[in-house]
XYZ file of C-alpha atoms in Angstrom:
682
model
C -18.154 -0.930 19.143
C -15.620 -0.579 16.346
C -13.230 -3.532 16.049
C -9.799 -2.840 14.593
C -7.528 -5.831 13.952
C -5.593 -7.527 11.184
C -7.723 -10.660 11.587
C -11.510 -10.395 11.809
C -14.208 -13.056 11.959
C -17.701 -12.520 10.541
C -20.449 -14.772 11.896
C -23.499 -15.897 9.906
C -26.449 -13.755 10.962
C -30.078 -12.880 10.538
C -31.117 -10.534 7.689
C -29.772 -7.015 8.252
C -32.276 -4.386 9.367
C -32.068 -0.670 10.040
C -31.194 2.791 8.847
C -27.645 4.086 8.388
C -25.747 7.095 7.108
C -22.400 6.027 5.665
C -19.337 8.316 5.932
C -18.454 10.981 3.385
C -17.334 10.125 -0.113
C -13.662 9.268 -0.251
C -13.005 10.526 -3.797
C -14.709 13.864 -3.147
C -12.943 14.280 0.217
C -9.524 13.862 -1.417
C -10.355 16.471 -4.030
C -11.800 18.920 -1.503
C -8.598 18.797 0.536
C -6.413 19.472 -2.498
C -8.592 22.121 -4.130
C -9.139 23.959 -0.831
C -5.411 23.791 -0.131
C -4.702 25.490 -3.460
C -7.448 28.124 -3.123
C -7.466 31.669 -1.785
C -9.274 31.943 1.530
C -10.671 29.413 3.980
C -12.930 26.622 2.747
C -15.468 24.800 4.916
C -15.909 21.102 4.145
C -18.734 19.277 5.902
C -18.885 15.490 5.960
C -15.179 15.078 5.132
C -14.140 11.418 5.366
C -11.620 11.078 8.195
C -10.114 7.876 6.858
C -6.399 7.118 6.761
C -6.255 7.778 3.010
C -7.987 11.149 3.121
C -6.062 12.256 6.184
C -2.842 11.501 4.274
C -3.984 14.034 1.677
C -4.757 16.591 4.386
C -1.286 16.134 5.902
C 0.251 16.515 2.453
C -1.466 19.857 1.933
C -0.240 20.964 5.362
C 3.316 20.074 4.320
C 2.797 22.247 1.238
C 1.730 25.269 3.301
C -2.048 24.992 3.757
C -3.499 25.630 7.213
C -5.913 23.037 8.611
C -8.389 23.223 11.491
C -11.100 20.794 12.591
C -14.413 22.248 13.727
C -17.566 20.849 15.302
C -19.004 17.587 13.960
C -15.821 16.865 12.046
C -16.084 19.912 9.773
C -12.783 20.623 8.052
C -11.529 24.185 7.554
C -8.635 24.619 5.121
C -6.929 27.920 4.407
C -5.273 27.653 1.022
C -1.900 28.825 -0.230
C -3.091 31.128 -3.028
C -1.235 34.404 -2.685
C 1.755 32.840 -0.910
C 2.200 29.826 -3.162
C 3.010 26.218 -2.379
C 6.061 25.681 -0.216
C 8.617 22.940 -0.786
C 8.060 20.047 1.649
C 10.928 19.406 4.048
C 10.481 15.621 3.938
C 8.963 13.120 1.483
C 5.162 13.258 1.375
C 3.740 9.954 2.608
C 0.542 9.009 0.741
C 0.110 5.831 2.774
C -2.144 3.409 0.898
C -3.829 6.040 -1.278
C -3.428 5.929 -5.042
C -5.768 8.910 -5.355
C -3.573 11.031 -3.087
C -0.383 10.104 -4.920
C -1.671 10.530 -8.458
C -3.532 13.792 -7.863
C -0.712 15.307 -5.828
C 1.727 14.285 -8.565
C -0.196 16.507 -10.964
C 0.270 19.434 -8.594
C 3.874 18.801 -7.559
C 5.237 17.904 -10.995
C 4.375 21.472 -12.036
C 6.230 23.211 -9.190
C 9.610 24.998 -9.261
C 10.840 22.931 -6.301
C 11.791 19.309 -5.716
C 9.521 16.918 -3.826
C 9.093 13.181 -3.353
C 5.881 11.175 -3.028
C 6.099 7.869 -1.176
C 3.549 5.295 -0.037
C 3.148 1.942 1.661
C 4.148 -1.412 0.175
C 0.842 -1.840 -1.638
C 0.875 1.630 -3.175
C 4.495 1.227 -4.236
C 3.448 -1.678 -6.476
C 0.755 0.279 -8.317
C 1.380 1.575 -11.879
C 2.418 5.218 -12.179
C 3.619 5.394 -15.789
C 0.038 6.230 -16.738
C 0.564 9.668 -15.170
C 4.340 10.013 -15.564
C 4.336 9.892 -19.357
C 1.618 12.478 -20.068
C 3.023 14.796 -17.386
C 6.430 14.573 -19.018
C 4.775 15.320 -22.360
C 3.499 18.563 -20.793
C 7.061 19.510 -19.848
C 6.882 18.426 -16.214
C 9.816 16.864 -14.430
C 8.685 13.640 -12.778
C 10.366 10.273 -12.403
C 9.412 6.949 -10.845
C 11.324 3.698 -10.508
C 12.441 1.649 -13.482
C 9.277 -0.397 -12.977
C 7.202 2.742 -13.379
C 6.150 2.780 -9.737
C 6.555 5.017 -6.681
C 8.435 6.681 -5.074
C 7.849 9.602 -7.430
C 10.369 12.426 -7.705
C 8.653 15.641 -8.812
C 10.117 18.914 -10.092
C 11.662 21.334 -10.210
C 9.669 22.365 -13.288
C 9.998 25.868 -14.723
C 7.072 25.778 -17.132
C 4.329 23.586 -18.602
C 2.468 23.675 -21.879
C -0.916 22.387 -22.957
C -1.684 18.846 -24.071
C -4.459 16.872 -25.690
C -4.184 13.383 -24.257
C -6.149 10.249 -25.131
C -5.925 8.082 -22.020
C -5.820 4.361 -22.863
C -7.721 3.592 -19.651
C -10.798 5.180 -18.136
C -9.189 6.550 -14.982
C -10.448 9.467 -12.911
C -7.059 9.607 -11.213
C -5.181 10.058 -14.504
C -7.710 12.615 -15.735
C -7.653 14.584 -12.478
C -3.860 14.492 -12.284
C -3.510 16.088 -15.719
C -6.261 18.647 -15.147
C -4.588 19.724 -11.909
C -1.238 20.067 -13.667
C -3.050 22.117 -16.310
C -3.950 24.713 -13.684
C -0.260 25.649 -13.475
C 0.209 25.950 -17.249
C 1.355 29.447 -18.249
C 1.976 28.830 -21.964
C -0.052 31.496 -23.786
C 0.094 29.601 -27.083
C -0.839 26.217 -25.666
C -2.724 26.989 -22.474
C -5.296 24.164 -22.484
C -5.085 20.576 -21.264
C -7.676 18.149 -22.621
C -8.071 14.523 -21.522
C -10.265 12.020 -23.343
C -11.107 8.503 -22.208
C -12.469 5.359 -23.884
C -15.386 5.482 -21.420
C -16.219 8.323 -19.067
C -14.744 7.754 -15.605
C -16.039 9.311 -12.384
C -16.359 13.049 -12.846
C -16.005 14.503 -9.345
C -13.107 16.725 -10.435
C -15.117 18.252 -13.279
C -18.087 18.855 -10.963
C -16.071 20.164 -8.007
C -13.555 22.535 -9.651
C -16.291 24.979 -10.789
C -17.483 25.147 -7.158
C -13.980 26.498 -6.400
C -14.297 29.022 -9.248
C -12.402 27.139 -11.954
C -13.970 26.564 -15.360
C -13.813 23.043 -16.832
C -15.201 22.265 -20.274
C -16.752 18.804 -20.645
C -17.959 17.177 -23.862
C -18.789 13.469 -23.979
C -15.674 11.662 -22.640
C -13.339 14.672 -22.881
C -12.581 17.229 -20.167
C -10.523 20.394 -20.775
C -9.044 23.019 -18.478
C -7.355 26.311 -19.245
C -4.164 27.198 -17.397
C -3.685 30.136 -15.065
C -7.086 29.945 -13.368
C -7.229 30.761 -9.669
C -9.205 28.739 -7.125
C -11.310 30.452 -4.467
C -12.452 29.153 -1.097
C -15.953 27.744 -0.874
C -18.258 25.558 1.204
C -18.847 21.904 0.316
C -21.116 19.241 1.792
C -19.692 15.820 1.000
C -22.328 13.156 0.236
C -22.150 9.635 1.653
C -19.766 7.297 -0.139
C -21.556 4.844 -2.436
C -18.505 2.556 -2.281
C -19.012 2.236 1.477
C -22.775 1.866 1.067
C -22.226 -0.968 -1.428
C -21.153 -3.421 1.288
C -24.460 -3.075 3.103
C -26.421 -2.949 -0.157
C -25.114 -6.427 -0.963
C -25.533 -7.672 2.632
C -29.219 -6.768 2.332
C -29.919 -7.471 -1.352
C -28.594 -11.044 -1.236
C -30.534 -12.215 1.845
C -34.358 -12.536 1.749
C -35.971 -10.771 4.681
C -33.388 -7.987 4.894
C -34.512 -4.364 4.807
C -32.263 -1.316 5.175
C -32.202 2.386 4.286
C -28.908 4.120 3.513
C -29.336 7.883 3.728
C -27.777 10.802 1.831
C -25.650 8.572 -0.414
C -23.971 10.067 -3.466
C -25.529 8.647 -6.636
C -23.342 10.342 -9.237
C -24.057 8.455 -12.507
C -20.336 7.815 -13.014
C -20.261 6.046 -9.633
C -23.641 4.311 -9.434
C -22.769 1.241 -11.488
C -23.191 -0.975 -8.418
C -26.876 -0.030 -8.196
C -27.472 -0.764 -11.873
C -25.605 -4.096 -11.707
C -27.460 -5.275 -8.586
C -30.789 -4.266 -10.092
C -29.899 -6.254 -13.219
C -29.340 -9.241 -10.897
C -32.881 -8.780 -9.595
C -32.134 -6.746 -6.462
C -35.046 -4.804 -4.980
C -33.561 -1.305 -4.685
C -35.557 1.913 -4.460
C -34.086 5.426 -4.729
C -35.979 8.188 -2.860
C -35.452 11.762 -1.613
C -33.232 12.763 -4.511
C -31.446 16.113 -4.252
C -28.319 17.901 -5.476
C -25.647 19.562 -3.331
C -22.527 21.094 -4.804
C -23.477 19.664 -8.215
C -23.373 16.138 -6.735
C -26.649 14.154 -6.755
C -27.524 12.241 -3.596
C -30.487 10.226 -2.316
C -31.704 7.663 0.198
C -31.346 4.058 -0.930
C -33.827 1.404 0.273
C -32.751 -2.220 -0.205
C -34.971 -5.282 0.341
C -33.531 -8.788 0.339
C -34.477 -11.443 -2.224
C -32.928 -14.209 -4.297
C -30.586 -12.793 -6.937
C -29.696 -14.306 -10.318
C -26.488 -14.345 -12.304
C -25.889 -12.028 -15.243
C -23.321 -11.116 -17.866
C -22.180 -7.735 -16.530
C -22.305 -5.005 -19.166
C -18.723 -3.863 -19.801
C -20.004 -0.295 -20.108
C -20.687 -0.427 -16.347
C -17.095 -1.319 -15.424
C -15.721 2.227 -14.874
C -18.792 3.197 -12.827
C -18.421 0.190 -10.502
C -14.669 -0.410 -10.506
C -14.273 -0.046 -6.723
C -17.414 -2.022 -5.892
C -16.647 -5.225 -7.808
C -15.182 -7.116 -4.832
C -18.517 -6.956 -2.997
C -20.478 -7.438 -6.243
C -18.595 -10.749 -6.505
C -20.088 -11.716 -3.138
C -23.574 -11.047 -4.506
C -22.712 -13.175 -7.544
C -21.530 -15.985 -5.277
C -25.050 -16.260 -3.818
C -26.980 -15.670 -7.048
C -28.715 -18.445 -8.972
C -26.763 -19.238 -12.118
C -23.542 -17.775 -13.451
C -22.194 -14.225 -13.407
C -19.545 -13.187 -15.919
C -17.352 -10.091 -15.923
C -14.905 -9.079 -18.664
C -12.941 -5.989 -19.735
C -12.053 -5.317 -16.094
C -8.272 -5.847 -16.115
C -7.968 -2.558 -14.197
C -8.949 -4.549 -11.093
C -5.463 -6.047 -11.152
C -3.902 -2.602 -10.613
C -5.703 -1.670 -7.391
C -4.483 -2.010 -3.790
C -4.136 -5.690 -4.644
C -4.797 -7.819 -7.691
C -8.487 -7.896 -6.840
C -9.376 -10.481 -9.453
C -6.827 -12.919 -8.019
C -7.540 -12.142 -4.357
C -11.307 -12.456 -4.716
C -11.177 -15.559 -6.921
C -8.859 -17.347 -4.499
C -10.979 -16.329 -1.519
C -14.276 -17.380 -3.094
C -12.836 -20.774 -3.985
C -11.727 -21.239 -0.372
C -15.294 -20.468 0.700
C -16.722 -23.170 -1.563
C -17.731 -21.061 -4.569
C -16.810 -22.327 -8.030
C -15.235 -19.573 -10.087
C -12.651 -19.065 -12.783
C -10.252 -16.158 -12.905
C -9.824 -14.680 -16.387
C -7.114 -12.298 -17.667
C -9.584 -9.396 -17.668
C -12.398 -10.667 -15.479
C -13.998 -13.552 -13.647
C -16.725 -16.183 -13.978
C -18.640 -16.960 -10.776
C -21.038 -19.889 -10.421
C -23.550 -19.048 -7.724
C -24.070 -21.371 -4.787
C -23.682 -21.317 -1.033
C -20.836 -19.729 0.887
C -19.639 -22.466 3.240
C -17.315 -20.479 5.463
C -13.603 -20.785 6.150
C -10.484 -18.616 6.144
C -9.422 -16.174 3.427
C -6.669 -13.618 2.951
C -7.636 -10.094 1.866
C -3.981 -9.319 1.051
C -4.187 -6.026 2.945
C -6.818 -4.709 0.512
C -9.515 -2.804 2.420
C -12.290 -3.441 -0.094
C -11.536 -7.166 -0.387
C -11.447 -7.417 3.421
C -14.853 -5.765 3.890
C -16.314 -7.838 1.042
C -15.228 -11.099 2.650
C -16.681 -9.932 5.971
C -20.014 -9.395 4.204
C -19.604 -12.922 2.841
C -19.240 -14.163 6.424
C -22.578 -12.631 7.366
C -24.189 -14.399 4.398
C -22.347 -17.707 4.847
C -23.323 -21.026 6.435
C -20.341 -20.929 8.807
C -18.028 -18.151 10.073
C -15.512 -16.544 7.728
C -12.111 -15.567 9.108
C -10.448 -12.783 7.129
C -6.750 -11.962 7.418
C -5.187 -8.777 6.064
C -7.889 -6.449 7.412
C -5.523 -3.797 8.779
C -6.176 -1.334 5.935
C -9.956 -1.109 6.393
C -9.434 2.249 8.101
C -7.964 3.660 4.878
C -11.494 4.063 3.514
C -14.076 3.131 6.165
C -12.866 3.459 9.775
C -16.372 2.855 11.221
C -17.122 -0.230 9.105
C -17.385 -2.811 11.876
C -19.457 -0.609 14.183
C -21.828 0.287 11.339
C -22.082 -3.375 10.351
C -22.961 -4.294 13.935
C -25.593 -1.527 14.029
C -27.381 -3.294 11.164
C -27.180 -6.688 12.858
C -23.921 -8.124 11.537
C -21.479 -9.689 13.977
C -17.786 -9.070 13.386
C -15.191 -9.941 16.009
C -11.448 -9.503 16.306
C -9.353 -12.604 16.870
C -8.385 -12.816 20.549
C -4.921 -14.025 21.483
C -3.578 -15.426 24.781
C -2.613 -12.699 27.255
C 1.059 -13.552 27.015
C 1.100 -13.506 23.220
C 0.986 -10.434 21.029
C -1.632 -10.444 18.285
C -0.373 -11.761 14.953
C -1.993 -12.043 11.596
C -2.839 -15.477 10.289
C -0.141 -14.940 7.708
C 2.355 -14.650 10.555
C 0.946 -17.838 12.075
C 1.435 -19.580 8.751
C 4.948 -18.187 8.412
C 5.732 -19.431 11.925
C 5.391 -22.995 10.589
C 7.956 -22.294 7.846
C 11.458 -23.447 8.847
C 13.846 -20.531 9.289
C 17.630 -20.574 9.561
C 18.745 -17.378 11.304
C 22.333 -16.309 10.547
C 23.385 -13.542 12.953
C 26.558 -11.724 13.876
C 28.536 -8.523 13.211
C 29.745 -7.363 9.797
C 32.610 -9.117 8.068
C 32.135 -12.580 9.602
C 30.799 -14.262 6.458
C 27.051 -14.135 7.110
C 26.172 -13.168 3.540
C 28.385 -15.806 1.944
C 27.015 -18.554 4.204
C 23.373 -17.502 3.830
C 23.535 -17.238 0.037
C 25.139 -20.677 -0.254
C 22.631 -22.275 2.114
C 19.672 -20.760 0.269
C 21.045 -21.936 -3.080
C 21.805 -25.441 -1.792
C 18.464 -25.933 -0.016
C 16.347 -24.145 -2.616
C 14.961 -21.858 0.103
C 14.148 -18.161 0.066
C 16.790 -15.654 1.149
C 16.607 -12.557 3.332
C 19.626 -10.275 3.639
C 18.560 -8.086 6.558
C 21.755 -6.077 6.538
C 21.106 -5.216 2.907
C 17.666 -3.917 3.868
C 19.236 -1.372 6.205
C 21.969 -0.584 3.686
C 19.348 -0.152 0.948
C 17.419 2.189 3.224
C 20.615 4.126 3.912
C 21.345 4.306 0.175
C 17.831 5.514 -0.600
C 18.057 8.110 2.185
C 21.376 9.376 0.845
C 19.965 9.555 -2.693
C 16.809 11.319 -1.475
C 18.649 13.782 0.754
C 17.008 12.509 3.954
C 19.284 13.050 7.000
C 20.259 9.982 9.021
C 18.791 11.717 12.087
C 15.297 12.290 10.649
C 13.632 9.276 12.244
C 10.095 9.759 10.895
C 11.199 10.488 7.322
C 13.452 7.432 7.392
C 10.618 5.283 8.739
C 8.438 6.493 5.859
C 11.136 5.470 3.380
C 11.526 2.130 5.178
C 7.881 1.244 4.692
C 8.212 1.625 0.927
C 11.420 -0.181 -0.002
C 10.999 -2.356 -3.107
C 13.633 -5.036 -2.486
C 14.466 -8.383 -4.025
C 17.329 -10.764 -3.192
C 18.664 -13.119 -5.846
C 21.015 -15.871 -4.701
C 23.773 -16.629 -7.175
C 26.939 -18.669 -7.378
C 29.516 -16.571 -5.586
C 29.996 -14.672 -2.369
C 26.921 -12.491 -1.938
C 23.329 -12.379 -3.116
C 22.386 -9.720 -5.628
C 20.254 -6.886 -4.205
C 17.682 -5.118 -6.365
C 16.154 -1.829 -5.170
C 13.275 -0.425 -7.247
C 14.195 -2.979 -9.906
C 17.830 -1.781 -10.118
C 20.848 -3.842 -9.089
C 22.421 -1.863 -6.231
C 24.573 -4.656 -4.814
C 27.814 -2.709 -5.188
C 26.335 0.688 -4.324
C 25.076 -0.379 -0.900
C 28.364 -2.038 0.111
C 30.381 1.174 0.332
C 31.743 2.247 3.692
C 29.741 5.497 3.583
C 26.532 3.547 3.070
C 27.450 1.102 5.834
C 28.065 3.943 8.258
C 24.670 5.495 7.565
C 23.024 2.043 7.776
C 24.433 1.526 11.251
C 23.090 4.918 12.332
C 19.565 4.442 10.969
C 19.391 0.881 12.324
C 19.548 2.310 15.840
C 16.330 4.318 15.344
C 13.276 2.633 16.942
C 10.767 3.869 14.331
C 12.915 2.517 11.510
C 13.286 -0.883 13.147
C 9.530 -1.103 13.731
C 8.846 -0.174 10.117
C 11.133 -2.898 8.807
C 10.246 -5.647 11.285
C 7.092 -6.919 9.575
C 8.725 -6.548 6.160
C 11.404 -8.986 7.277
C 8.898 -11.442 8.784
C 7.006 -11.583 5.495
C 10.030 -13.152 3.778
C 9.246 -16.439 5.599
C 7.612 -18.526 2.866
C 7.574 -22.230 2.081
C 9.668 -24.293 1.686
C 11.911 -22.308 4.046
C 13.918 -19.148 4.656
C 17.578 -18.412 5.255
C 17.611 -15.107 7.141
C 20.928 -13.286 7.213
C 21.379 -10.280 9.461
C 21.582 -8.813 12.902
C 18.794 -9.615 15.363
C 17.540 -12.452 13.160
C 17.519 -14.987 15.971
C 16.656 -12.633 18.835
C 14.023 -10.251 17.444
C 12.815 -11.059 13.938
C 12.632 -14.870 14.121
C 12.927 -15.781 17.824
C 11.393 -19.208 17.086
C 13.716 -20.025 14.172
C 14.411 -23.744 13.767
C 18.171 -23.122 13.660
C 20.106 -20.105 14.944
C 23.731 -19.517 14.036
C 25.809 -16.623 15.389
C 29.055 -16.036 13.489
C 31.905 -14.067 14.988
C 35.511 -13.216 14.112
C 38.247 -10.909 15.358
C 38.098 -7.262 14.219
C 41.514 -7.662 12.581
C 40.361 -10.596 10.432
C 37.112 -8.860 9.502
C 38.999 -5.738 8.405
C 41.210 -7.872 6.141
C 38.196 -9.566 4.563
C 36.418 -6.281 4.017
C 39.531 -4.742 2.476
C 39.853 -7.655 0.053
C 36.163 -7.516 -0.844
C 36.258 -3.792 -1.606
C 39.410 -4.157 -3.727
C 37.747 -6.939 -5.749
C 34.794 -4.602 -6.337
C 37.091 -1.850 -7.578
C 36.919 0.388 -4.490
C 39.920 1.943 -2.746
C 40.035 1.350 1.002
C 42.428 1.866 3.895
C 42.701 -1.231 6.078
C 43.523 0.770 9.213
C 40.455 2.943 8.682
C 38.360 -0.179 8.110
C 39.623 -1.702 11.361
C 38.789 1.474 13.281
C 35.344 1.714 11.701
C 34.582 -1.944 12.549
C 35.510 -1.421 16.206
C 33.353 1.710 16.408
C 30.427 -0.031 14.725
C 30.708 -3.005 17.079
C 30.598 -0.646 20.031
C 27.485 1.097 18.716
C 25.725 -2.165 17.882
C 26.411 -3.940 21.163
C 25.525 -0.924 23.330
C 22.475 0.395 21.514
C 19.305 0.593 23.579
C 17.150 -1.024 20.889
C 17.981 -4.643 19.976
C 21.669 -4.720 20.933
C 23.809 -7.191 18.967
C 24.021 -10.346 21.112
C 23.722 -14.078 20.327
C 20.383 -15.730 21.076
C 20.516 -18.022 24.108
C 19.950 -21.066 21.881
C 22.256 -19.999 19.009
C 25.261 -22.017 17.807
C 28.220 -19.601 18.012
C 30.919 -20.182 15.389
C 34.192 -18.237 15.351
C 35.168 -17.936 11.681
C 38.518 -16.197 12.248
C 40.491 -19.321 11.311
C 37.836 -21.148 9.281
C 37.319 -21.238 5.533
C 33.951 -20.851 3.835
C 33.586 -24.608 3.245
C 34.337 -25.421 6.884
C 31.682 -23.019 8.176
C 29.171 -24.327 5.629
C 29.854 -27.950 6.621
C 29.328 -27.166 10.316
C 25.957 -25.561 9.649
C 24.835 -28.373 7.315
C 25.699 -30.870 10.070
C 23.537 -28.832 12.462
C 20.665 -28.909 9.949
C 20.939 -32.686 9.680
C 20.751 -32.963 13.455
C 17.560 -30.901 13.345
C 16.199 -33.130 10.524
C 15.866 -30.154 8.178
C 17.915 -31.839 5.419
């Protein structure tokens, strides 16, 4: 039985036993979907990994005009766009949690004569994209990210590319593949070749796979080159098992004497097999049998026998070939005799999470002595005691800690497991087939399941400031947060920021799914300052004035009524609750977002007074406004907000209602501070 939950518990167990075929390789599956989508004819892909990440790539190619059909046994048939050409997507392309999808698709889309936008989830939106933006721009492509150099990425329209010889400062298959894909669309007869060199050779699936689709790639040492104008042709590919998925069970077996497993048809590409070499250097008993090659990718059966491991200094030359497997390698190191040291692996900080920080913190919570270094980690082997750790939503960290639970003295509870399906949907059922026990956390029947992070945040005191626009919520919340030294959440600004981003991106206020996709990826920060309102930063840019316009407010009210948008933003708002406390300003704060808030305040005022305040505020910000129009807009907005089917604007039953029509800012502040004293919060 496959268990899917945000919180999972792994129980200590007997040595794993059995035989298992892990799902198809994630990196190869991504590339097959893209290459087949660009090719002429219909490609047949067997063993395609149906994970969330890879399916995001498939959906992206569908948006761009490819035709997709699923056959027997999960075989994927893709009819490419060659002959008709890529079509402009009607909405932003959502890459979910997948850096591979975003970076490879950026290489394709930045070369197109149409405009497109690539978005992703909160984790992906934090990952560095300048490493592809700059070389693509050097080729003549039009592509822009945020000021932080992150997603969303705006691509095209580009009317022509030229060749480039690029020395990548990092060994990254995603950077290399992105540029090679862009090179396919190069039509410059004088400079028609794109060459990418790396300090150390990264995984080479792109170089191996493109020739299968009829495209010539020249490889010499750590450099790969492609000539522009080549056409791709449909083909048949058998995807080998993913060694990154196999690595979890390799460690579960290798680190426990008495274990014995066989993992069949696993890809053992030399640029990916670093985990085998590292474990063998630690003394692991691993045997490779039944070697073969399919589609230029080597694969084999891997037999692993458990024994006591020993610590090593990991060869830095192995880092690129084991970059995705280090979280679970750290678990092996935690049980090894002696000390394991890793350096020159700063790239681990730029993955789905800061994997060095997440793993170091988790191992320490489980009783393992370790020191986090700027570019690595030092782990002193011992015994894993058990306890609770946070995987920070990183699928590989989550699965690694669950392996730790199997090898521990006591159960290990892992929060942040919800993204496991991005790479290995069958992980828990496969783990159970080998003898591991992994359970979801059960909740009382009358309580919805929450992550442990939500449970922790529930203990953080929250002051919920609710009410319609123009009653002084922002002024009060900012002053309270500054006075108390608490965190600040301006919920109204979240919806306004979403409206602003939608307007900038050309997304209609009626396109619920596209808006929800944008909502999941907002990069927002609130900075309380001395004055009326907190400063709002979107994608690192101060948009405080931009989001306060009447046009933006009107769109915000419209999108706030959409159920998918509200669901997308609900957890984002909950996550603002952090010690020592939170002042949450916005509609539904006390009724929906923080129903158990320590203090709930609902501010109100007459429409006439609110129109006057809004008129004064806009004039001070340099905007022209008509007070009669403002009054009419406020009445219409109130009607929409109080009558909407989803979360209508009403005070919570236990809220303190304060009419601010005749009260000054200081008087309202004093009333709320008195309420906080009564609640013993100050």
